[in-house]
Short mmCIF file of C-alpha atoms in Angstrom, two decimals:
data_model
loop_
_atom_site.label_atom_id
_atom_site.label_comp_id
_atom_site.label_asym_id
_atom_site.label_seq_id
_atom_site.Cartn_x
_atom_site.Cartn_y
_atom_site.Cartn_z
CA UNK O 126 0.00 0.00 0.00
CA UNK O 127 1.18 3.52 -0.69
CA UNK O 128 1.91 5.92 2.14
CA UNK O 129 1.50 9.64 2.57
CA UNK O 130 2.73 12.23 5.04
CA UNK O 131 0.43 14.39 7.07
CA UNK O 132 0.86 17.07 9.71
CA UNK O 133 -1.18 16.52 12.84
CA UNK O 134 -1.46 18.49 16.04
CA UNK O 135 0.08 16.71 19.01
CA UNK O 136 -3.39 16.16 20.50
CA UNK O 137 -4.28 14.03 17.47
CA UNK O 138 -1.27 11.79 18.05
CA UNK O 139 -2.00 8.17 18.92
CA UNK O 140 0.14 5.17 19.76
CA UNK O 141 1.27 3.30 16.69
CA UNK O 142 1.67 6.34 14.45
CA UNK O 143 5.09 6.69 12.79
CA UNK O 144 7.09 9.88 12.51
CA UNK O 145 7.75 10.95 8.93
CA UNK O 146 10.37 13.40 10.12
CA UNK O 147 12.54 13.50 13.22
CA UNK O 148 11.48 15.71 16.10
CA UNK O 149 14.02 17.70 18.08
CA UNK O 150 12.81 19.86 20.94
CA UNK O 151 14.97 22.31 22.83
CA UNK O 152 14.56 24.50 25.84
CA UNK O 153 16.88 27.38 26.73
CA UNK O 154 19.24 26.25 23.97
CA UNK O 155 19.50 22.67 25.23
CA UNK O 156 18.17 19.62 23.46
CA UNK O 157 15.41 18.14 25.63
CA UNK O 158 13.88 15.50 23.40
CA UNK O 159 14.79 13.87 20.12
CA UNK O 160 12.83 11.24 18.24
CA UNK O 161 14.10 9.90 14.93
CA UNK O 162 12.33 9.67 11.61
CA UNK O 163 10.42 6.40 11.49
CA UNK O 164 9.98 6.24 15.27
CA UNK O 165 6.71 4.58 16.28
CA UNK O 166 4.83 6.61 18.88
CA UNK O 167 3.95 5.12 22.26
CA UNK O 168 1.69 6.67 24.93
CA UNK O 169 4.79 7.56 26.93
CA UNK O 170 6.56 9.39 24.12
CA UNK O 171 3.36 11.25 23.18
CA UNK O 172 3.23 12.47 26.76
CA UNK O 173 6.87 13.48 26.55
CA UNK O 174 6.20 15.36 23.31
CA UNK O 175 3.38 17.23 25.05
CA UNK O 176 5.40 18.03 28.14
CA UNK O 177 8.33 19.32 26.07
CA UNK O 178 6.09 21.65 24.06
CA UNK O 179 5.66 19.90 20.69
CA UNK O 180 2.65 21.28 18.85
CA UNK O 181 2.65 19.59 15.43
CA UNK O 182 4.35 16.48 14.10
CA UNK O 183 4.64 15.00 10.62
CA UNK O 184 3.45 11.39 10.47
CA UNK O 185 3.57 8.70 7.85
CA UNK O 186 0.31 6.90 7.25
CA UNK O 187 -1.01 4.31 4.86
CA UNK O 188 -2.88 5.75 1.90
CA UNK O 189 -5.81 3.42 1.16
CA UNK O 190 -7.02 5.43 -1.86
CA UNK O 191 -7.02 3.94 -5.33
CA UNK O 192 -5.05 5.87 -7.99
CA UNK O 193 -8.37 7.10 -9.42
CA UNK O 194 -9.55 8.38 -6.02
CA UNK O 195 -6.22 10.10 -5.46
CA UNK O 196 -6.37 11.80 -8.86
CA UNK O 197 -9.97 12.94 -8.28
CA UNK O 198 -9.11 14.39 -4.87
CA UNK O 199 -6.06 16.23 -6.18
CA UNK O 200 -8.08 17.63 -9.07
CA UNK O 201 -10.83 18.83 -6.72
CA UNK O 202 -8.26 20.45 -4.42
CA UNK O 203 -6.60 22.23 -7.33
CA UNK O 204 -9.95 23.48 -8.68
CA UNK O 205 -10.85 24.89 -5.25
CA UNK O 206 -7.49 26.64 -5.03
CA UNK O 207 -8.03 28.17 -8.49
CA UNK O 208 -11.40 29.53 -7.36
CA UNK O 209 -9.83 31.06 -4.24
CA UNK O 210 -7.30 32.91 -6.41
CA UNK O 211 -9.73 33.71 -9.26
CA UNK O 212 -9.64 37.47 -8.59
CA UNK O 213 -5.99 37.70 -7.59
CA UNK O 214 -3.55 39.66 -9.72
CA UNK O 215 -1.11 36.87 -10.55
CA UNK O 216 1.05 39.33 -12.46
CA UNK O 217 2.22 40.52 -9.03
CA UNK O 218 5.30 38.34 -8.26
CA UNK O 219 4.72 37.81 -4.51
CA UNK O 220 1.11 36.79 -4.97
CA UNK O 221 2.11 34.61 -7.91
CA UNK O 222 4.71 32.88 -5.73
CA UNK O 223 2.12 32.18 -3.01
CA UNK O 224 -0.31 30.83 -5.63
CA UNK O 225 2.36 28.57 -7.08
CA UNK O 226 3.20 27.11 -3.67
CA UNK O 227 -0.46 26.59 -2.79
CA UNK O 228 -0.99 24.74 -6.09
CA UNK O 229 2.11 22.64 -5.46
CA UNK O 230 0.85 21.81 -1.96
CA UNK O 231 -2.64 20.92 -3.20
CA UNK O 232 -1.23 18.70 -5.94
CA UNK O 233 0.19 16.46 -3.19
CA UNK O 234 -3.18 16.00 -1.45
CA UNK S 48 -31.55 58.54 3.76
CA UNK S 49 -27.83 59.06 4.14
CA UNK S 50 -26.42 56.77 6.82
CA UNK S 51 -24.69 58.50 9.71
CA UNK S 52 -20.93 58.64 9.47
CA UNK S 53 -19.42 56.58 12.22
CA UNK S 54 -17.05 58.57 14.36
CA UNK S 55 -14.79 57.42 17.14
CA UNK S 56 -17.03 59.08 19.69
CA UNK S 57 -20.15 57.38 18.35
CA UNK S 58 -18.46 53.97 18.23
CA UNK S 59 -17.17 54.20 21.80
CA UNK S 60 -20.47 55.54 23.12
CA UNK S 61 -22.29 52.46 21.82
CA UNK S 62 -19.48 50.15 22.95
CA UNK S 63 -20.35 50.76 26.59
CA UNK S 64 -22.86 47.88 26.36
CA UNK S 65 -20.31 45.39 25.02
CA UNK S 66 -18.99 42.66 27.35
CA UNK S 67 -15.93 43.68 29.37
CA UNK S 68 -12.61 42.86 27.78
CA UNK S 69 -11.70 39.33 28.97
CA UNK S 70 -9.44 39.46 32.05
CA UNK S 71 -7.63 36.30 30.96
CA UNK S 72 -6.50 37.89 27.69
CA UNK S 73 -5.49 41.03 29.56
CA UNK S 74 -3.50 38.95 32.06
CA UNK S 75 -1.69 37.15 29.25
CA UNK S 76 -0.91 40.50 27.59
CA UNK S 77 0.35 41.92 30.89
CA UNK S 78 2.74 39.02 31.41
CA UNK S 79 4.05 38.52 27.87
CA UNK S 80 7.30 40.29 28.63
CA UNK S 81 7.48 39.13 32.23
CA UNK S 82 9.98 36.28 32.57
CA UNK S 83 8.79 35.62 36.11
CA UNK S 84 5.18 35.05 35.10
CA UNK S 85 4.31 31.41 35.41
CA UNK S 86 1.57 28.97 34.64
CA UNK S 87 0.30 28.94 38.22
CA UNK S 88 -0.63 32.60 37.81
CA UNK S 89 -2.55 31.86 34.60
CA UNK S 90 -4.29 28.89 36.21
CA UNK S 91 -5.47 31.13 39.04
CA UNK S 92 -7.15 33.37 36.45
CA UNK S 93 -8.60 30.46 34.53
CA UNK S 94 -10.20 29.10 37.71
CA UNK S 95 -12.46 32.15 37.73
CA UNK S 96 -14.06 31.12 34.45
CA UNK S 97 -16.00 27.86 34.81
CA UNK S 98 -16.53 27.52 31.07
CA UNK S 99 -12.80 27.56 30.40
CA UNK S 100 -12.08 25.24 33.33
CA UNK S 101 -14.62 22.82 31.90
CA UNK S 102 -13.03 22.96 28.48
CA UNK S 103 -9.50 22.40 29.81
CA UNK S 104 -10.61 19.40 31.87
CA UNK S 105 -12.63 18.00 28.99
CA UNK S 106 -9.71 18.17 26.58
CA UNK S 107 -7.32 16.74 29.16
CA UNK S 108 -9.65 13.82 29.84
CA UNK S 109 -10.05 13.25 26.14
CA UNK S 110 -6.27 13.15 25.77
CA UNK S 111 -6.04 10.71 28.70
CA UNK S 112 -8.65 8.45 27.09
CA UNK S 113 -6.81 8.64 23.79
CA UNK S 114 -3.70 7.36 25.53
CA UNK S 115 -5.68 4.72 27.39
CA UNK S 116 -4.83 6.15 30.79
CA UNK S 117 -7.21 5.35 33.63
CA UNK S 118 -8.73 7.81 36.08
CA UNK S 119 -10.66 11.06 35.70
CA UNK S 120 -8.76 14.36 35.68
CA UNK S 121 -10.50 16.83 37.93
CA UNK S 122 -7.95 19.55 38.66
CA UNK S 123 -6.29 22.13 36.44
CA UNK S 124 -2.71 21.34 37.42
CA UNK S 125 -3.01 17.68 36.45
CA UNK S 126 -4.80 18.76 33.26
CA UNK S 127 -1.90 21.06 32.42
CA UNK S 128 0.58 18.19 32.87
CA UNK S 129 -1.54 16.07 30.53
CA UNK S 130 -1.94 18.53 27.67
CA UNK S 131 0.90 21.02 28.21
CA UNK S 132 1.15 24.71 29.03
CA UNK S 133 0.68 25.93 25.49
CA UNK S 134 -2.54 23.96 25.07
CA UNK S 135 -3.94 25.42 28.27
CA UNK S 136 -3.04 28.93 27.14
CA UNK S 137 -4.64 28.28 23.73
CA UNK S 138 -7.82 27.03 25.35
CA UNK S 139 -7.93 30.02 27.69
CA UNK S 140 -7.45 32.52 24.86
CA UNK S 141 -9.90 30.78 22.55
CA UNK S 142 -12.52 30.44 25.27
CA UNK S 143 -12.17 34.05 26.39
CA UNK S 144 -12.37 35.33 22.85
CA UNK S 145 -15.45 33.23 22.13
CA UNK S 146 -17.14 34.65 25.23
CA UNK S 147 -16.34 38.18 24.07
CA UNK S 148 -17.92 37.48 20.70
CA UNK S 149 -20.96 35.71 22.09
CA UNK S 150 -23.42 33.93 19.84
CA UNK S 151 -23.10 36.68 17.20
CA UNK S 152 -19.54 35.68 16.56
CA UNK S 153 -20.47 32.12 15.74
CA UNK S 154 -23.31 33.04 13.38
CA UNK S 155 -21.70 36.01 11.67
CA UNK S 156 -21.23 35.41 7.95
CA UNK S 157 -19.63 31.98 7.90
CA UNK S 158 -18.15 32.07 11.36
CA UNK S 159 -16.41 35.16 12.64
CA UNK S 160 -14.86 33.26 15.53
CA UNK S 161 -13.62 30.48 13.24
CA UNK S 162 -12.04 33.05 10.93
CA UNK S 163 -10.33 34.84 13.80
CA UNK S 164 -9.01 31.56 15.22
CA UNK S 165 -7.70 30.60 11.78
CA UNK S 166 -5.88 33.91 11.36
CA UNK S 167 -4.46 33.52 14.87
CA UNK S 168 -3.05 30.11 13.94
CA UNK S 169 -1.47 31.53 10.77
CA UNK S 170 0.00 34.40 12.78
CA UNK S 171 1.57 32.03 15.31
CA UNK S 172 3.19 29.88 12.62
CA UNK S 173 4.37 32.86 10.54
CA UNK S 174 5.84 34.48 13.65
CA UNK S 175 7.99 31.38 14.21
CA UNK S 176 9.69 31.65 10.86
CA UNK S 177 9.68 35.39 10.26
CA UNK S 178 12.58 37.76 10.71
CA UNK S 179 11.16 39.51 13.77
CA UNK S 180 10.87 38.18 17.28
CA UNK S 181 7.15 38.16 18.01
CA UNK S 182 5.81 36.13 20.92
CA UNK S 183 3.29 33.40 20.14
CA UNK S 184 0.87 34.93 22.63
CA UNK S 185 0.96 38.37 21.01
CA UNK S 186 0.65 36.87 17.52
CA UNK S 187 -2.32 34.80 18.66
CA UNK S 188 -4.11 37.69 20.37
CA UNK S 189 -3.54 39.98 17.40
CA UNK S 190 -4.97 37.31 15.11
CA UNK S 191 -8.01 36.86 17.33
CA UNK S 192 -8.76 40.58 17.56
CA UNK S 193 -7.80 41.79 14.08
CA UNK S 194 -11.39 41.87 12.75
CA UNK S 195 -13.18 42.85 15.97
CA UNK S 196 -14.54 45.86 14.10
CA UNK S 197 -16.68 43.48 12.01
CA UNK S 198 -18.36 42.27 15.17
CA UNK S 199 -19.10 45.82 16.24
CA UNK S 200 -20.65 46.63 12.85
CA UNK S 201 -22.76 43.50 12.85
CA UNK S 202 -24.08 44.24 16.31
CA UNK S 203 -24.67 48.00 16.03
CA UNK S 204 -25.22 48.57 12.29
CA UNK S 205 -26.88 45.29 11.22
CA UNK S 206 -28.91 46.75 8.35
CA UNK S 207 -25.92 48.36 6.62
CA UNK S 208 -23.66 45.45 7.48
CA UNK S 209 -25.95 42.87 5.91
CA UNK S 210 -25.71 44.70 2.55
CA UNK S 211 -21.94 45.11 2.61
CA UNK S 212 -20.92 41.82 1.06
CA UNK S 213 -23.49 42.15 -1.74
CA UNK S 214 -22.02 45.60 -2.47
CA UNK S 215 -18.51 44.10 -2.59
CA UNK S 216 -19.61 41.46 -5.10
CA UNK S 217 -21.88 43.61 -7.26
CA UNK S 218 -19.54 46.62 -7.48
CA UNK S 219 -16.34 44.54 -7.49
CA UNK S 220 -14.81 46.68 -4.75
CA UNK S 221 -12.88 45.67 -1.66
CA UNK S 222 -14.52 45.43 1.76
CA UNK S 223 -12.91 48.59 3.16
CA UNK S 224 -14.10 50.70 0.19
CA UNK S 225 -17.62 49.33 0.70
CA UNK S 226 -17.42 50.13 4.43
CA UNK S 227 -16.29 53.71 3.79
CA UNK S 228 -19.17 54.21 1.34
CA UNK S 229 -21.68 52.77 3.81
CA UNK S 230 -20.43 53.91 7.21
CA UNK S 231 -17.73 56.50 6.62
CA UNK S 232 -15.36 54.24 8.59
CA UNK S 233 -13.76 50.83 8.06
CA UNK S 234 -13.91 47.79 10.30
CA UNK S 235 -10.15 48.22 10.83
CA UNK S 236 -10.58 51.77 12.19
CA UNK S 237 -13.51 50.74 14.35
CA UNK S 238 -11.54 47.80 15.71
CA UNK S 239 -8.60 50.08 16.48
CA UNK S 240 -10.89 52.52 18.34
CA UNK S 241 -12.16 49.58 20.36
CA UNK S 242 -8.58 48.51 21.06
CA UNK S 243 -7.76 51.99 22.33
CA UNK S 244 -10.92 51.97 24.45
CA UNK S 245 -9.80 48.67 25.97
CA UNK S 246 -6.33 50.15 26.51
CA UNK S 247 -4.61 47.43 24.52
CA UNK S 248 -0.88 47.77 23.68
CA UNK S 249 -0.17 50.20 20.85
CA UNK S 250 1.33 47.52 18.58
CA UNK S 251 -1.86 45.49 18.90
CA UNK S 252 -4.02 48.50 18.06
CA UNK S 253 -1.79 49.19 15.03
CA UNK S 254 -2.16 45.57 13.86
CA UNK S 255 -5.94 45.96 13.98
CA UNK S 256 -5.89 49.39 12.30
CA UNK S 257 -3.45 48.63 9.48
CA UNK S 258 -3.88 44.92 8.69
CA UNK S 259 -5.38 45.78 5.27
CA UNK S 260 -2.88 48.59 4.54
CA UNK S 261 0.31 47.26 6.17
CA UNK S 262 2.53 49.65 4.19
CA UNK S 263 1.38 52.37 6.60
CA UNK S 264 3.10 50.72 9.56
CA UNK S 265 5.68 48.15 8.45
CA UNK S 266 7.95 49.18 11.33
CA UNK S 267 5.48 47.51 13.74
CA UNK S 268 6.10 43.77 13.16
CA UNK S 269 2.58 42.73 14.17
CA UNK S 270 1.13 44.77 11.28
CA UNK S 271 2.70 42.87 8.37
CA UNK S 272 2.28 39.66 10.38
CA UNK S 273 -1.50 39.95 10.64
CA UNK S 274 -1.84 41.13 7.03
CA UNK S 275 0.03 38.10 5.70
CA UNK S 276 -1.69 35.78 8.20
CA UNK S 277 -5.13 36.80 6.98
CA UNK S 278 -4.19 36.38 3.32
CA UNK S 279 -2.74 32.95 4.12
CA UNK S 280 -5.91 31.91 5.96
CA UNK S 281 -7.91 32.73 2.82
CA UNK S 282 -5.40 31.03 0.52
CA UNK S 283 -5.65 27.79 2.51
CA UNK S 284 -9.45 28.06 2.91
CA UNK S 285 -9.17 27.59 6.63
CA UNK S 286 -12.40 27.27 8.71
CA UNK S 287 -14.51 30.42 8.62
CA UNK S 288 -13.39 31.38 5.11
CA UNK S 289 -16.40 30.14 3.16
CA UNK S 290 -16.65 31.95 -0.15
CA UNK S 291 -13.75 34.28 0.48
CA UNK S 292 -11.00 34.80 -2.03
CA UNK S 293 -7.44 36.01 -2.05
CA UNK S 294 -7.33 39.59 -3.26
CA UNK S 295 -4.20 41.45 -2.41
CA UNK S 296 -0.94 40.43 -0.78
CA UNK S 297 1.46 43.18 0.16
CA UNK S 298 5.01 42.47 -1.09
CA UNK S 299 6.53 45.01 1.34
CA UNK S 300 4.70 43.23 4.18
CA UNK S 301 6.14 39.85 3.16
CA UNK S 302 9.62 41.39 2.91
CA UNK S 303 9.26 43.13 6.27
CA UNK S 304 8.24 39.83 7.82
CA UNK S 305 11.10 37.93 6.17
CA UNK S 306 8.67 35.51 4.56
CA UNK S 307 9.15 34.15 1.06
CA UNK S 308 6.97 31.64 -0.75
CA UNK S 309 9.11 28.73 -1.92
CA UNK S 310 9.48 24.95 -1.65
CA UNK S 311 9.63 25.14 2.14
CA UNK S 312 6.18 26.73 2.33
CA UNK S 313 4.50 23.31 2.19
CA UNK S 314 5.61 22.65 5.76
CA UNK S 315 4.08 25.94 6.89
CA UNK S 316 0.83 25.11 5.12
CA UNK S 317 0.69 21.63 6.69
CA UNK S 318 1.34 22.93 10.18
CA UNK S 319 -1.23 25.69 9.81
CA UNK S 320 -3.91 23.27 8.63
CA UNK S 321 -3.18 20.82 11.46
CA UNK S 322 -3.29 23.50 14.15
CA UNK S 323 -6.34 25.13 12.64
CA UNK S 324 -8.22 21.80 12.68
CA UNK S 325 -7.41 21.37 16.35
CA UNK S 326 -8.06 24.97 17.41
CA UNK S 327 -11.40 25.33 15.63
CA UNK S 328 -12.36 21.86 16.85
CA UNK S 329 -12.04 23.17 20.40
CA UNK S 330 -15.13 25.31 19.73
CA UNK S 331 -17.30 22.19 19.43
#
């Protein structure tokens, strides 16, 4: 099965989830907690993440969608983004850059 | 009949019937630059608001259940250990702000409170990666209050306010132009007058006043921050943004903030969406 990455808030974290990116937390310039990419979360390490001030983590999860479902969802996300920017002046470089990054982000839905 | 032009005096006169500015938000503002302020102090303020206490305990117990821990959490200090200081502060700010807005804030045109929470989330995340040092608390409060003028207009000028968005669409003008035509004042000015009335810090008042025209006050970091945060909240269609579109994004504001839109922006977008989901979910 394919996988995908997803940001979740720490309160959505549950045992068994895997980190898609390492987490390093520091306090007053000192490393207080480090979990490696691929680490599987346990109730204890979720608590530690909370206590040490983690707010969001990037997890790796199975993607059960068929290729057709994935394509449809990406298309729908891109169409919505186009509507949001329909009245934007994309000749303005900064706005164009934001639009480009939003479209890139939505194409990975 | 020509509508009356809204003046500062008129706005503040009517504002006397608004709820008092939330003491919890004021306490957080008072202690932002105080290194000796601690969580115990905040908890003592939270205890005075049963609705917020209930929410903190509810979320802590939900987190405990999620982690399959036994026992009911019944005190704030244990709840804080379970969900962390930042979560407690978030809940306190969100709860206080919701109380200030009342029912009107939930119903107002697609969710005024949800929009304000979404902008607050964007502001917090942008503040982390921007060139200025802006505390998370100040970024969050500025995000929550940036459109408070809308709430005033909806409450005290409902007839004119209800026609504003139709005017924007039919005349293809921006919201502030429509507000000037209708009321002789913009929601940003009205919000800033309210901020002054509540004796909020000057930088916060500036963020409210100039968030649509950040070029007027780029030297105040909160101003470009809230401008960019609001545009980002629209761009990502965060909760409370139904039907809104991205209009203008100030390049000087992005430069002042030290924010550029490139391959690394995907992380920002992901974090914002995750936090927004959680923060708006706290309303339910």
